[in-house]
Coordinates of C-alpha atoms in Angstrom, one line a residue:
X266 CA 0.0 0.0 0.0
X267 CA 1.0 3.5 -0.8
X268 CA 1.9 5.9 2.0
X269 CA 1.7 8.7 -0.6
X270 CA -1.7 10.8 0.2
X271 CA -4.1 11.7 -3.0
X272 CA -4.8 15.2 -3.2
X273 CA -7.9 16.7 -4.4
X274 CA -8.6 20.8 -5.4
X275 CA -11.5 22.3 -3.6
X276 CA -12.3 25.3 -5.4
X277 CA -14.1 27.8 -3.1
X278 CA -17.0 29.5 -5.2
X279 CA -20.7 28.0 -5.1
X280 CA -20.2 27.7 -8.5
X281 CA -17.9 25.2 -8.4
X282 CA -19.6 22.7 -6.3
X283 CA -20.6 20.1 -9.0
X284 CA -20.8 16.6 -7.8
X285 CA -17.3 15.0 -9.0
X286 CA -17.5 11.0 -9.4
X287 CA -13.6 10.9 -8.9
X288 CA -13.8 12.3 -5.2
X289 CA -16.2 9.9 -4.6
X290 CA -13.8 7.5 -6.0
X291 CA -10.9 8.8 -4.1
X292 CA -12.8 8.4 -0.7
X293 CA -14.0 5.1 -1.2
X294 CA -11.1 3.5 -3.0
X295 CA -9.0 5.0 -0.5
X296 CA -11.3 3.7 2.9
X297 CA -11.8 0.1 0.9
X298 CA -8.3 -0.4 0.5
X299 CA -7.2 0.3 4.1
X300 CA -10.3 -2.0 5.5
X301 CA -10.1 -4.8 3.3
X302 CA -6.1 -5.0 4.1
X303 CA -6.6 -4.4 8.3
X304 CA -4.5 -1.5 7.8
X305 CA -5.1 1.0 10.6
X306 CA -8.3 -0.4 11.6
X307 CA -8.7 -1.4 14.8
X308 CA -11.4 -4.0 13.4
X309 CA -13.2 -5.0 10.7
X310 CA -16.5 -3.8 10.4
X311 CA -19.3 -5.6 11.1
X312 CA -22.8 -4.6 11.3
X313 CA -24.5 -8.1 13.1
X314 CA -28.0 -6.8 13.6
X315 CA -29.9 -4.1 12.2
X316 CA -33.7 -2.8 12.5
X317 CA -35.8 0.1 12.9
X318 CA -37.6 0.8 16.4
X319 CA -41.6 0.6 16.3
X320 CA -43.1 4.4 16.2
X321 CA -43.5 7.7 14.9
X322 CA -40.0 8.4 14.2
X323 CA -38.4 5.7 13.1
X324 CA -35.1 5.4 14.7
X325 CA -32.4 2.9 12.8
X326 CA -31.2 0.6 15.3
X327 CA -28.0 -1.2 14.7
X328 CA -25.8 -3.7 16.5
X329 CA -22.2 -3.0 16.0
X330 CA -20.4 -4.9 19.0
X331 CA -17.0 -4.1 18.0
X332 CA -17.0 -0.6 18.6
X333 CA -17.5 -0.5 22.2
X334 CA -15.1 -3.1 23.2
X335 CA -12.0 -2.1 20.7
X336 CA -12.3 1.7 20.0
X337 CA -9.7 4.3 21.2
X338 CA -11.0 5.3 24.6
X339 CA -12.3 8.9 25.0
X340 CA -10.7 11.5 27.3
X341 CA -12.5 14.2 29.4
X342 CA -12.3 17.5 28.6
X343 CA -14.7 20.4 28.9
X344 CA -16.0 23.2 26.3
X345 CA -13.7 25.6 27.0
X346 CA -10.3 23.2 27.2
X347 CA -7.2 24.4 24.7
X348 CA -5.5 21.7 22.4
X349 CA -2.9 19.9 24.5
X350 CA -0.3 18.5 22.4
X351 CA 0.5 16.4 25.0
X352 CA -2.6 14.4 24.6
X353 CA -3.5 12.2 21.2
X354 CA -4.2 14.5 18.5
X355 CA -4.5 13.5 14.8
X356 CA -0.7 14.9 14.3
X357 CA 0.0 12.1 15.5
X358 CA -1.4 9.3 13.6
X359 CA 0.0 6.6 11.6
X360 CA 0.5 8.6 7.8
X361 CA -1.4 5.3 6.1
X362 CA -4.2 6.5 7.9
X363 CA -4.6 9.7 5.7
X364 CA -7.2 8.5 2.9
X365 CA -6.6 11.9 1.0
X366 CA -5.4 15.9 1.4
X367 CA -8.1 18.4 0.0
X368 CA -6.6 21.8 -1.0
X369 CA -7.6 25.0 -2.0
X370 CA -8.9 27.6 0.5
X371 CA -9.8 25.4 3.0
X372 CA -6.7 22.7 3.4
X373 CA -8.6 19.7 5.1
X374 CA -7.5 16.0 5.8
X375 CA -9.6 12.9 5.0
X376 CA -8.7 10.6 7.9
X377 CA -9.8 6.4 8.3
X378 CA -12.0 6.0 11.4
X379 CA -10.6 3.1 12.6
X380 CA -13.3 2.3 15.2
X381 CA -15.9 2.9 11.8
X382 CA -20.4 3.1 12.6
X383 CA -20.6 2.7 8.7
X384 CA -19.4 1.7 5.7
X385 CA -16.7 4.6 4.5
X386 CA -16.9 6.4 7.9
X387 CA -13.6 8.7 7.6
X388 CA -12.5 11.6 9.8
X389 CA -12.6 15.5 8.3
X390 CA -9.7 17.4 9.9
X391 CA -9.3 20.9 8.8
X392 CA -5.9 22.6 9.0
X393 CA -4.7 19.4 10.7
X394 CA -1.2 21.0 11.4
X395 CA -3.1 24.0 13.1
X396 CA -3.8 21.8 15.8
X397 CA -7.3 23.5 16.8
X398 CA -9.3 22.2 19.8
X399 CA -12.4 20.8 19.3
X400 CA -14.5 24.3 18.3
X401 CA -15.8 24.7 15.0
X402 CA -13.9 27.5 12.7
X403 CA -15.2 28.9 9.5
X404 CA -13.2 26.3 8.0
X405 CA -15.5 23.5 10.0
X406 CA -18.5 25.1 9.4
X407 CA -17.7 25.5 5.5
X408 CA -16.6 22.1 4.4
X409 CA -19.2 20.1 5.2
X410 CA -21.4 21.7 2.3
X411 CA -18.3 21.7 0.1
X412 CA -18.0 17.6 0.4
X413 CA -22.0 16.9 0.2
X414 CA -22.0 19.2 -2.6
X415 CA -19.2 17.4 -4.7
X416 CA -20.3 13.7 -3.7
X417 CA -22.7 12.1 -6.2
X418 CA -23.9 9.4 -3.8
X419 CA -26.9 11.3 -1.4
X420 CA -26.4 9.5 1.2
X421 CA -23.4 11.0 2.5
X422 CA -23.7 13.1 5.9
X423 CA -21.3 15.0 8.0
X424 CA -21.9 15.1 12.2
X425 CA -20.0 17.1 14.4
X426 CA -20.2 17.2 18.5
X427 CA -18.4 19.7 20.8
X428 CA -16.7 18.9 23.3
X429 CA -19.0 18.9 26.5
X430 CA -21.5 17.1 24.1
X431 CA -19.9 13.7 23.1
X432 CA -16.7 14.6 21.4
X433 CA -13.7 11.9 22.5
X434 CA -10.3 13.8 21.4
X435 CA -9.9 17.9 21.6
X436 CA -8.8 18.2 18.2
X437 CA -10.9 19.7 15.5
X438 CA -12.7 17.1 13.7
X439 CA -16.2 16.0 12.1
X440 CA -17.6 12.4 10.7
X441 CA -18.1 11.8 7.6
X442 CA -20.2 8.6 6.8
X443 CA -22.4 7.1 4.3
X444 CA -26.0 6.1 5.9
X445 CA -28.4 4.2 3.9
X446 CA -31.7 4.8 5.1
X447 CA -33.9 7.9 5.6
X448 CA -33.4 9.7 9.1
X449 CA -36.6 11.1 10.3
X450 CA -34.8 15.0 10.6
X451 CA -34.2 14.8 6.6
X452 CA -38.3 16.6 6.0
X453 CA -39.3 17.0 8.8
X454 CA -41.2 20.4 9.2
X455 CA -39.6 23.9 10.1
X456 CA -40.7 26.4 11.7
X457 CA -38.8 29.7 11.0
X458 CA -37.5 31.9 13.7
X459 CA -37.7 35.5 14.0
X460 CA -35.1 37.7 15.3
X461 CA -31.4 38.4 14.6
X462 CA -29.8 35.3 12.9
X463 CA -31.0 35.2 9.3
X464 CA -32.6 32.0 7.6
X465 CA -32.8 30.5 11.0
X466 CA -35.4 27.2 11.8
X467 CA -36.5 25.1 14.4
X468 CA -37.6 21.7 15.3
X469 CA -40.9 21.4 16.4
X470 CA -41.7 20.7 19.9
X471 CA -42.9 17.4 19.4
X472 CA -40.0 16.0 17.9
X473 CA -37.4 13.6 19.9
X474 CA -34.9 16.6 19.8
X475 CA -34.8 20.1 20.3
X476 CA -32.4 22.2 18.0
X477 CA -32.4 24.6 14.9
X478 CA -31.9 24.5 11.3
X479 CA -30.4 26.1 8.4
X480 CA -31.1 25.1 4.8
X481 CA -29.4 25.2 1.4
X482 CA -31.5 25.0 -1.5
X483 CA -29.6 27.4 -4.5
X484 CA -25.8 27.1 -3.1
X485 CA -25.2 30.4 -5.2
X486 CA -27.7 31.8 -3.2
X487 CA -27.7 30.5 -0.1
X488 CA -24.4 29.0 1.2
X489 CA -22.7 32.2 2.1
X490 CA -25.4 33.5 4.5
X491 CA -26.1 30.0 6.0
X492 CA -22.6 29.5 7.0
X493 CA -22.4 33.2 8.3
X494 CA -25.5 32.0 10.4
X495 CA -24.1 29.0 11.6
X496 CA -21.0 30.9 12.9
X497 CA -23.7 33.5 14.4
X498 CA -25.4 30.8 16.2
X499 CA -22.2 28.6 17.3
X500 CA -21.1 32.2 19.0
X501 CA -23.8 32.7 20.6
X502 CA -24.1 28.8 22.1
X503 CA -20.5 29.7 23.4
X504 CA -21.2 32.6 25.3
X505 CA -23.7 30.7 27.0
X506 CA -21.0 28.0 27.3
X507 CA -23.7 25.7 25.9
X508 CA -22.7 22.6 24.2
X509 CA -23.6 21.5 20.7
X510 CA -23.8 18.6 17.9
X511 CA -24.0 19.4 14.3
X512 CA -25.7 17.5 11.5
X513 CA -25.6 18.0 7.3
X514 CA -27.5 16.2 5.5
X515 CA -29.6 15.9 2.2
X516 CA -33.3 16.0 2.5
X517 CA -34.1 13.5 -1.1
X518 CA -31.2 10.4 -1.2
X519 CA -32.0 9.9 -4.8
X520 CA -32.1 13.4 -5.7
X521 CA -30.3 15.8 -3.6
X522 CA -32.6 19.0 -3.6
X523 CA -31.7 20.6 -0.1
X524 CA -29.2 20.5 2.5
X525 CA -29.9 20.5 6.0
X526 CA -27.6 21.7 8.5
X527 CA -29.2 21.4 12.4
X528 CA -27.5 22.3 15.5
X529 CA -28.5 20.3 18.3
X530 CA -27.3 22.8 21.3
X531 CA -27.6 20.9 25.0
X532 CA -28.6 23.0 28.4
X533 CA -26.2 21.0 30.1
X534 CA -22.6 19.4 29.2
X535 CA -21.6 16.3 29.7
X536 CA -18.0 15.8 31.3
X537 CA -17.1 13.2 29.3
X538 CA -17.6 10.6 26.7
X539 CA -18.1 7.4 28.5
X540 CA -17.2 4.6 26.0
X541 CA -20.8 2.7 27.0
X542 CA -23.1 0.9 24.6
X543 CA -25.9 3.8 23.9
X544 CA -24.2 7.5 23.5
X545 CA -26.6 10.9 22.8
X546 CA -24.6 12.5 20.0
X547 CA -25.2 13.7 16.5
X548 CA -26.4 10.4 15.4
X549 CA -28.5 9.5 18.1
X550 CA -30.3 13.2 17.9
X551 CA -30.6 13.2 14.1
X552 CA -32.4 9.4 14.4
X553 CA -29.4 6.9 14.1
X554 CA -28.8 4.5 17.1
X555 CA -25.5 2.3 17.1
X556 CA -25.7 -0.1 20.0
X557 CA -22.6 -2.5 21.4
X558 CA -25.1 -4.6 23.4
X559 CA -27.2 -7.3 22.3
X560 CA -29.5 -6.6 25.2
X561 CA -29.7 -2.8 24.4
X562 CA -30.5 -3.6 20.9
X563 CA -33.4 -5.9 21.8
X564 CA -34.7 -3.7 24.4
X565 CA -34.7 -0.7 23.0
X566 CA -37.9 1.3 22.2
X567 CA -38.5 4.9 20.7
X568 CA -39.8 6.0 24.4
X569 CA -36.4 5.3 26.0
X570 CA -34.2 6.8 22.9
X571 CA -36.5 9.7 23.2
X572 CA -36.3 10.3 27.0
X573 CA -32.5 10.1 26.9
X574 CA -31.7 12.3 24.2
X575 CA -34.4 14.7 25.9
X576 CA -32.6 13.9 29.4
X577 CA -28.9 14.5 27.5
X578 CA -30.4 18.0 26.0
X579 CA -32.4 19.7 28.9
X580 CA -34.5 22.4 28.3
X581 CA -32.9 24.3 25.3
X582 CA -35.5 26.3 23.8
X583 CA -35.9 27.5 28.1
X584 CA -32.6 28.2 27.9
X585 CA -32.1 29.8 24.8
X586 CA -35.7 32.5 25.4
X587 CA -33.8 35.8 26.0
X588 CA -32.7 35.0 22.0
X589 CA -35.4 33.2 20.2
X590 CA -38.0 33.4 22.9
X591 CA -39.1 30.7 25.6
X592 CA -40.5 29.0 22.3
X593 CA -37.5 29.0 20.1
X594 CA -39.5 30.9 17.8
X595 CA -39.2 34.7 18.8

């Protein structure tokens, strides 16, 4: 195997944004190789058991025993915490773990997952070198749209947690994977909020989650403002010194059409990620369960996902009324 890294050009404008089969290619290629060989992998993966929960909201469910017992184990560290250099930090991987180097104005690495949820489930590091904690920069906020933009296949999404909300290593980094199946977020309905953050949605209160939403229909158009927004919003949750997960995704897997980006903020952080069978990240809030226990995969129902992703969040919109009011919806 090659220990050169591929390179790919991300040009910045909207306009540029076409979906390219040979990133697509790149990524894949790139992930197969290094899976199918063991290389870098901490195991093989293998997805035992898979189903969707009984209810409204149709949470995927999958069995995936392999993570929880042979992943790198998390460290704590709270919202606020600088990089430590000290600590592991993705300048200090293995090289064969670097699938591929975009450039252009955003320099970003494609990193392996070795403890992978899904097929091609890869590691986005921008400015690797710059060694950034675990807050999201323009950069962060920008390349997700840039990838699902270029990648043919729909299905890609990109998920980010903060640290104080799930993340396990205080260096800059978000997930991309590849999930097959519709997530109950993807059209769900909107409601727009009024006040000082432009193009800004929420959830409705009867969903599993509590959070906000921006959308991308004409990238020309709309990505500029929407990533300013994010940033607006992201501020905002840090003054607060309120947690957060991010998710991208496309609305249609066939089609495309829209891009979603919601930010799941939490009332209260957690200390740390505790390497346990059921976690309340980005997945888990957007509708995607991965479980490392038989028993929590046969027991679990949509009223206990739903109570602990409501039990992990607290009372956002409460906390959050002085901006959007007590509603979310100012």
């Amino acid at each position: 195997m090659s220990e050169t890294s591929l390179s790919y050009e991300l040009s910045r404008s909207p306009e540029g944004a076409q979906p390219d089969p040979e990133l697509q290619h790149l990524l894949e290629a790139s992930w197969t190789e290094r899976h199918d060989a063991g290389v870098g992998f901490r195991y093989r993966l293998h997805i035992e058991r898979e189903r969707v929960a009984e209810g409204k909201f149709g949470f995927l469910i999958l069995l995936n025993r392999k993570r929880l017992t042979e992943r790198r184990q998390p460290y704590a560290f709270l919202l606020d915490a600088p990089f430590d250099a000290a600590r592991f930090n993705f300048t200090r991987i293995d090289p064969v773990e670097i699938q591929l180097e975009l450039g252009g104005h955003f320099p970003t690495s494609i990193l392996i997952n070795n403890s992978p949820v899904t097929v091609y489930h890869s590691l986005v590091v921008p400015d690797r070198q710059g060694q950034h904690s675990q807050m999201l920069t323009p950069a962060g906020i920008r390349v997700p749209f840039e990838l699902l933009l270029r990648l043919p296949d729909r299905r890609y999404r990109v998920g980010y947690n903060s640290p104080g909300a799930q993340a396990s290593v205080n260096h800059l980094h978000l997930h991309l994977l590849r999930i097959d199946t519709d997530l109950y977020v993807q059209q769900t309905e909107l409601i727009p909020v009024r006040g000082y953050i432009p193009l800004l949605h929420r959830l409705p209160d009867h969903l599993p989650a509590q959070g906000y939403c921006f959308v991308v229909r004409d990238p020309i158009r709309d990505l500029e403002p929407v990533c300013t927004g994010l940033g607006t919003l992201i501020t905002a949750l840090m003054e607060r010194k309120m947690a957060h997960n991010l998710f991208w995704t496309w609305t249609h897997l066939r089609d495309g059409r829209e891009i979603r980006a919601f930010v799941f903020p939490r009332a209260k952080q957690c200390v740390n990620k505790v390497a346990c069978s059921f976690n309340a990240a980005f997945l888990e809030l957007s509708g995607f369960v991965s479980v490392g226990e038989v028993s929590d995969y046969e027991q679990l129902t949509e009223d206990i996902i739903v109570q602990a992703l409501r039990d992990a969040q607290g009372d956002v919109y409460g906390t959050l009324g002085d901006l959007f009011g007590t509603d979310g919806s100012n």
